[in-house]
Amino acid sequence: MEINIVIFLELIGTVAFAVSGAKVAIQEKMDLLGICILGVTTAVGGGIIRDIILGITPPAAFQQPIYITVALIISFLTFLLDDKKIFNINNRFYSFIDALGLAVFTIVGALAGVSSGNMFLIIFVGTTTGVGGGVMRDVFASRNPIIFQKNVYATASLIGVIAFTLIQKYNQNLAAILGGTIIFFLRALALKFNWELPKAK
């Protein structure tokens, strides 16, 4: 994918994840600082974890502050406009950009690990980039992470990044497109049909 397209899609994902984090903070009755911190953490937390694992310092989120800046602005707007229900995490449009963000962040994370040549590392950093921010959000909010209890989310990321890893050695661009498409549609279908993994009785 062209780099400017990737940046554009990453910014869309940043917006979706920042809204998610800010909404959780609002639900937990946090103040404005807490809302902004949770919004930013959700948006860039996965990427920061990825970069620490890969030894990239300082993490890309600090080298390219546009993502943190966008997350801060969106978190603040979510706080200001919460009573107007403009940022509604339950509507179809939000679900669309959230699924898109998950797909893009997962594949971007996987691409960052390709140079290692380690398949397990590629899969791990890809999935971590996609879902790590959401896990940090829930931990900060003292909640059981949503990815472990509701809908197919991390599973979609994992399946897509495995497909990417298996194909990327032959054609990296095709692998990125196919892996991202798998993640997007698995997440979208999971939301539509309420797919969940089996749970202990």
GROMACS .gro file of C-alpha atoms in nm:
model
  201
    1MET     CA    1   0.000   0.000   0.000
    2GLU     CA    2   0.117   0.354  -0.072
    3ILE     CA    3   0.253   0.519   0.242
    4ASN     CA    4   0.012   0.816   0.226
    5ILE     CA    5  -0.285   0.579   0.205
    6VAL     CA    6  -0.155   0.388   0.508
    7ILE     CA    7  -0.117   0.712   0.705
    8PHE     CA    8  -0.471   0.815   0.610
    9LEU     CA    9  -0.612   0.479   0.721
   10GLU     CA   10  -0.407   0.490   1.041
   11LEU     CA   11  -0.556   0.830   1.121
   12ILE     CA   12  -0.907   0.690   1.070
   13GLY     CA   13  -0.821   0.408   1.309
   14THR     CA   14  -0.673   0.659   1.553
   15VAL     CA   15  -1.002   0.850   1.557
   16ALA     CA   16  -1.207   0.533   1.616
   17PHE     CA   17  -0.983   0.406   1.895
   18ALA     CA   18  -0.960   0.747   2.062
   19VAL     CA   19  -1.340   0.771   2.072
   20SER     CA   20  -1.354   0.422   2.222
   21GLY     CA   21  -1.110   0.512   2.497
   22ALA     CA   22  -1.274   0.845   2.573
   23LYS     CA   23  -1.619   0.683   2.589
   24VAL     CA   24  -1.498   0.425   2.842
   25ALA     CA   25  -1.349   0.704   3.052
   26ILE     CA   26  -1.678   0.894   3.042
   27GLN     CA   27  -1.869   0.581   3.143
   28GLU     CA   28  -1.629   0.539   3.436
   29LYS     CA   29  -1.692   0.902   3.544
   30MET     CA   30  -1.332   1.013   3.487
   31ASP     CA   31  -1.237   1.380   3.460
   32LEU     CA   32  -1.114   1.549   3.142
   33LEU     CA   33  -0.753   1.444   3.201
   34GLY     CA   34  -0.858   1.081   3.245
   35ILE     CA   35  -1.072   1.099   2.931
   36CYS     CA   36  -0.780   1.233   2.725
   37ILE     CA   37  -0.534   0.981   2.868
   38LEU     CA   38  -0.762   0.686   2.799
   39GLY     CA   39  -0.837   0.815   2.449
   40VAL     CA   40  -0.468   0.852   2.365
   41THR     CA   41  -0.375   0.522   2.530
   42THR     CA   42  -0.634   0.332   2.328
   43ALA     CA   43  -0.525   0.499   2.004
   44VAL     CA   44  -0.146   0.461   2.030
   45GLY     CA   45  -0.088   0.214   2.314
   46GLY     CA   46  -0.064  -0.091   2.089
   47GLY     CA   47   0.193   0.078   1.866
   48ILE     CA   48   0.403   0.183   2.165
   49ILE     CA   49   0.407  -0.174   2.299
   50ARG     CA   50   0.504  -0.297   1.950
   51ASP     CA   51   0.795  -0.054   1.924
   52ILE     CA   52   0.925  -0.138   2.272
   53ILE     CA   53   0.924  -0.509   2.180
   54LEU     CA   54   1.105  -0.436   1.852
   55GLY     CA   55   1.358  -0.206   2.021
   56ILE     CA   56   1.240   0.105   1.835
   57THR     CA   57   1.315   0.401   2.061
   58PRO     CA   58   1.163   0.642   2.104
   59PRO     CA   59   0.841   0.473   1.985
   60ALA     CA   60   0.694   0.598   1.657
   61ALA     CA   61   0.403   0.763   1.842
   62PHE     CA   62   0.655   1.013   1.984
   63GLN     CA   63   0.858   1.047   1.664
   64GLN     CA   64   0.539   1.127   1.468
   65PRO     CA   65   0.322   1.313   1.722
   66ILE     CA   66   0.039   1.360   1.471
   67TYR     CA   67  -0.128   1.044   1.605
   68ILE     CA   68  -0.115   1.154   1.969
   69THR     CA   69  -0.230   1.502   1.865
   70VAL     CA   70  -0.528   1.366   1.672
   71ALA     CA   71  -0.617   1.131   1.960
   72LEU     CA   72  -0.605   1.422   2.208
   73ILE     CA   73  -0.828   1.640   1.991
   74ILE     CA   74  -1.082   1.362   1.934
   75SER     CA   75  -1.085   1.272   2.305
   76PHE     CA   76  -1.152   1.636   2.394
   77LEU     CA   77  -1.428   1.662   2.133
   78THR     CA   78  -1.583   1.340   2.262
   79PHE     CA   79  -1.593   1.498   2.608
   80LEU     CA   80  -1.746   1.822   2.479
   81LEU     CA   81  -2.004   1.658   2.254
   82ASP     CA   82  -2.091   1.352   2.464
   83ASP     CA   83  -2.441   1.475   2.550
   84LYS     CA   84  -2.514   1.537   2.182
   85LYS     CA   85  -2.445   1.169   2.096
   86ILE     CA   86  -2.235   1.266   1.793
   87PHE     CA   87  -1.966   1.011   1.882
   88ASN     CA   88  -2.183   0.702   1.923
   89ILE     CA   89  -1.981   0.381   1.955
   90ASN     CA   90  -2.291   0.171   1.893
   91ASN     CA   91  -2.378   0.291   1.545
   92ARG     CA   92  -2.283   0.124   1.216
   93PHE     CA   93  -2.047   0.398   1.101
   94TYR     CA   94  -1.838   0.375   1.416
   95SER     CA   95  -1.832  -0.004   1.389
   96PHE     CA   96  -1.707   0.033   1.031
   97ILE     CA   97  -1.415   0.261   1.116
   98ASP     CA   98  -1.332   0.058   1.427
   99ALA     CA   99  -1.306  -0.259   1.217
  100LEU     CA  100  -1.100  -0.068   0.960
  101GLY     CA  101  -0.872   0.065   1.233
  102LEU     CA  102  -0.820  -0.285   1.375
  103ALA     CA  103  -0.728  -0.416   1.030
  104VAL     CA  104  -0.488  -0.133   0.949
  105PHE     CA  105  -0.313  -0.126   1.287
  106THR     CA  106  -0.270  -0.504   1.287
  107ILE     CA  107  -0.114  -0.513   0.942
  108VAL     CA  108   0.105  -0.206   1.003
  109GLY     CA  109   0.229  -0.374   1.320
  110ALA     CA  110   0.300  -0.696   1.134
  111LEU     CA  111   0.492  -0.507   0.864
  112ALA     CA  112   0.710  -0.354   1.134
  113GLY     CA  113   0.812  -0.702   1.244
  114VAL     CA  114   0.882  -0.848   0.899
  115SER     CA  115   1.251  -0.755   0.899
  116SER     CA  116   1.305  -0.984   1.200
  117GLY     CA  117   1.225  -1.289   0.986
  118ASN     CA  118   1.058  -1.444   1.292
  119MET     CA  119   0.704  -1.561   1.211
  120PHE     CA  120   0.595  -1.577   1.573
  121LEU     CA  121   0.724  -1.223   1.637
  122ILE     CA  122   0.543  -1.090   1.329
  123ILE     CA  123   0.216  -1.244   1.446
  124PHE     CA  124   0.265  -1.123   1.802
  125VAL     CA  125   0.351  -0.762   1.723
  126GLY     CA  126   0.077  -0.743   1.460
  127THR     CA  127  -0.192  -0.860   1.700
  128THR     CA  128  -0.050  -0.649   1.983
  129THR     CA  129  -0.057  -0.336   1.768
  130GLY     CA  130  -0.421  -0.403   1.681
  131VAL     CA  131  -0.558  -0.483   2.027
  132GLY     CA  132  -0.295  -0.365   2.276
  133GLY     CA  133  -0.439  -0.016   2.317
  134GLY     CA  134  -0.783  -0.156   2.398
  135VAL     CA  135  -0.637  -0.389   2.659
  136MET     CA  136  -0.448  -0.100   2.821
  137ARG     CA  137  -0.769   0.107   2.817
  138ASP     CA  138  -0.961  -0.161   3.003
  139VAL     CA  139  -0.681  -0.220   3.253
  140PHE     CA  140  -0.659   0.153   3.328
  141ALA     CA  141  -1.037   0.157   3.372
  142SER     CA  142  -1.021  -0.149   3.604
  143ARG     CA  143  -1.230  -0.357   3.363
  144ASN     CA  144  -1.193  -0.713   3.244
  145PRO     CA  145  -1.053  -0.657   2.890
  146ILE     CA  146  -1.335  -0.671   2.637
  147ILE     CA  147  -1.127  -0.878   2.393
  148PHE     CA  148  -1.135  -1.170   2.636
  149GLN     CA  149  -1.509  -1.179   2.686
  150LYS     CA  150  -1.711  -1.030   2.402
  151ASN     CA  151  -1.735  -1.074   2.024
  152VAL     CA  152  -1.462  -1.181   1.783
  153TYR     CA  153  -1.203  -0.903   1.804
  154ALA     CA  154  -0.854  -1.024   1.889
  155THR     CA  155  -0.939  -1.348   1.706
  156ALA     CA  156  -1.007  -1.155   1.385
  157SER     CA  157  -0.675  -0.975   1.425
  158LEU     CA  158  -0.492  -1.302   1.489
  159ILE     CA  159  -0.641  -1.486   1.190
  160GLY     CA  160  -0.568  -1.196   0.957
  161VAL     CA  161  -0.209  -1.154   1.070
  162ILE     CA  162  -0.143  -1.528   1.039
  163ALA     CA  163  -0.266  -1.510   0.678
  164PHE     CA  164  -0.040  -1.209   0.622
  165THR     CA  165   0.261  -1.388   0.770
  166LEU     CA  166   0.216  -1.696   0.554
  167ILE     CA  167   0.183  -1.496   0.231
  168GLN     CA  168   0.419  -1.202   0.285
  169LYS     CA  169   0.732  -1.398   0.190
  170TYR     CA  170   0.588  -1.433  -0.162
  171ASN     CA  171   0.412  -1.099  -0.211
  172GLN     CA  172   0.408  -0.847   0.073
  173ASN     CA  173   0.156  -0.607  -0.081
  174LEU     CA  174  -0.090  -0.886  -0.157
  175ALA     CA  175  -0.038  -1.025   0.193
  176ALA     CA  176  -0.113  -0.686   0.350
  177ILE     CA  177  -0.431  -0.638   0.148
  178LEU     CA  178  -0.554  -0.993   0.203
  179GLY     CA  179  -0.470  -0.999   0.574
  180GLY     CA  180  -0.635  -0.662   0.634
  181THR     CA  181  -0.944  -0.763   0.437
  182ILE     CA  182  -0.981  -1.083   0.642
  183ILE     CA  183  -0.959  -0.887   0.969
  184PHE     CA  184  -1.208  -0.625   0.854
  185PHE     CA  185  -1.472  -0.869   0.735
  186LEU     CA  186  -1.434  -1.109   1.029
  187ARG     CA  187  -1.481  -0.818   1.270
  188ALA     CA  188  -1.775  -0.676   1.071
  189LEU     CA  189  -1.947  -1.015   1.049
  190ALA     CA  190  -1.886  -1.080   1.419
  191LEU     CA  191  -2.066  -0.757   1.503
  192LYS     CA  192  -2.353  -0.828   1.265
  193PHE     CA  193  -2.412  -1.186   1.380
  194ASN     CA  194  -2.288  -1.155   1.740
  195TRP     CA  195  -2.017  -1.416   1.693
  196GLU     CA  196  -1.838  -1.514   2.012
  197LEU     CA  197  -1.587  -1.782   2.106
  198PRO     CA  198  -1.705  -2.066   2.332
  199LYS     CA  199  -1.695  -1.994   2.705
  200ALA     CA  200  -1.669  -2.223   3.005
  201LYS     CA  201  -2.006  -2.318   3.148
   0.00000   0.00000   0.00000
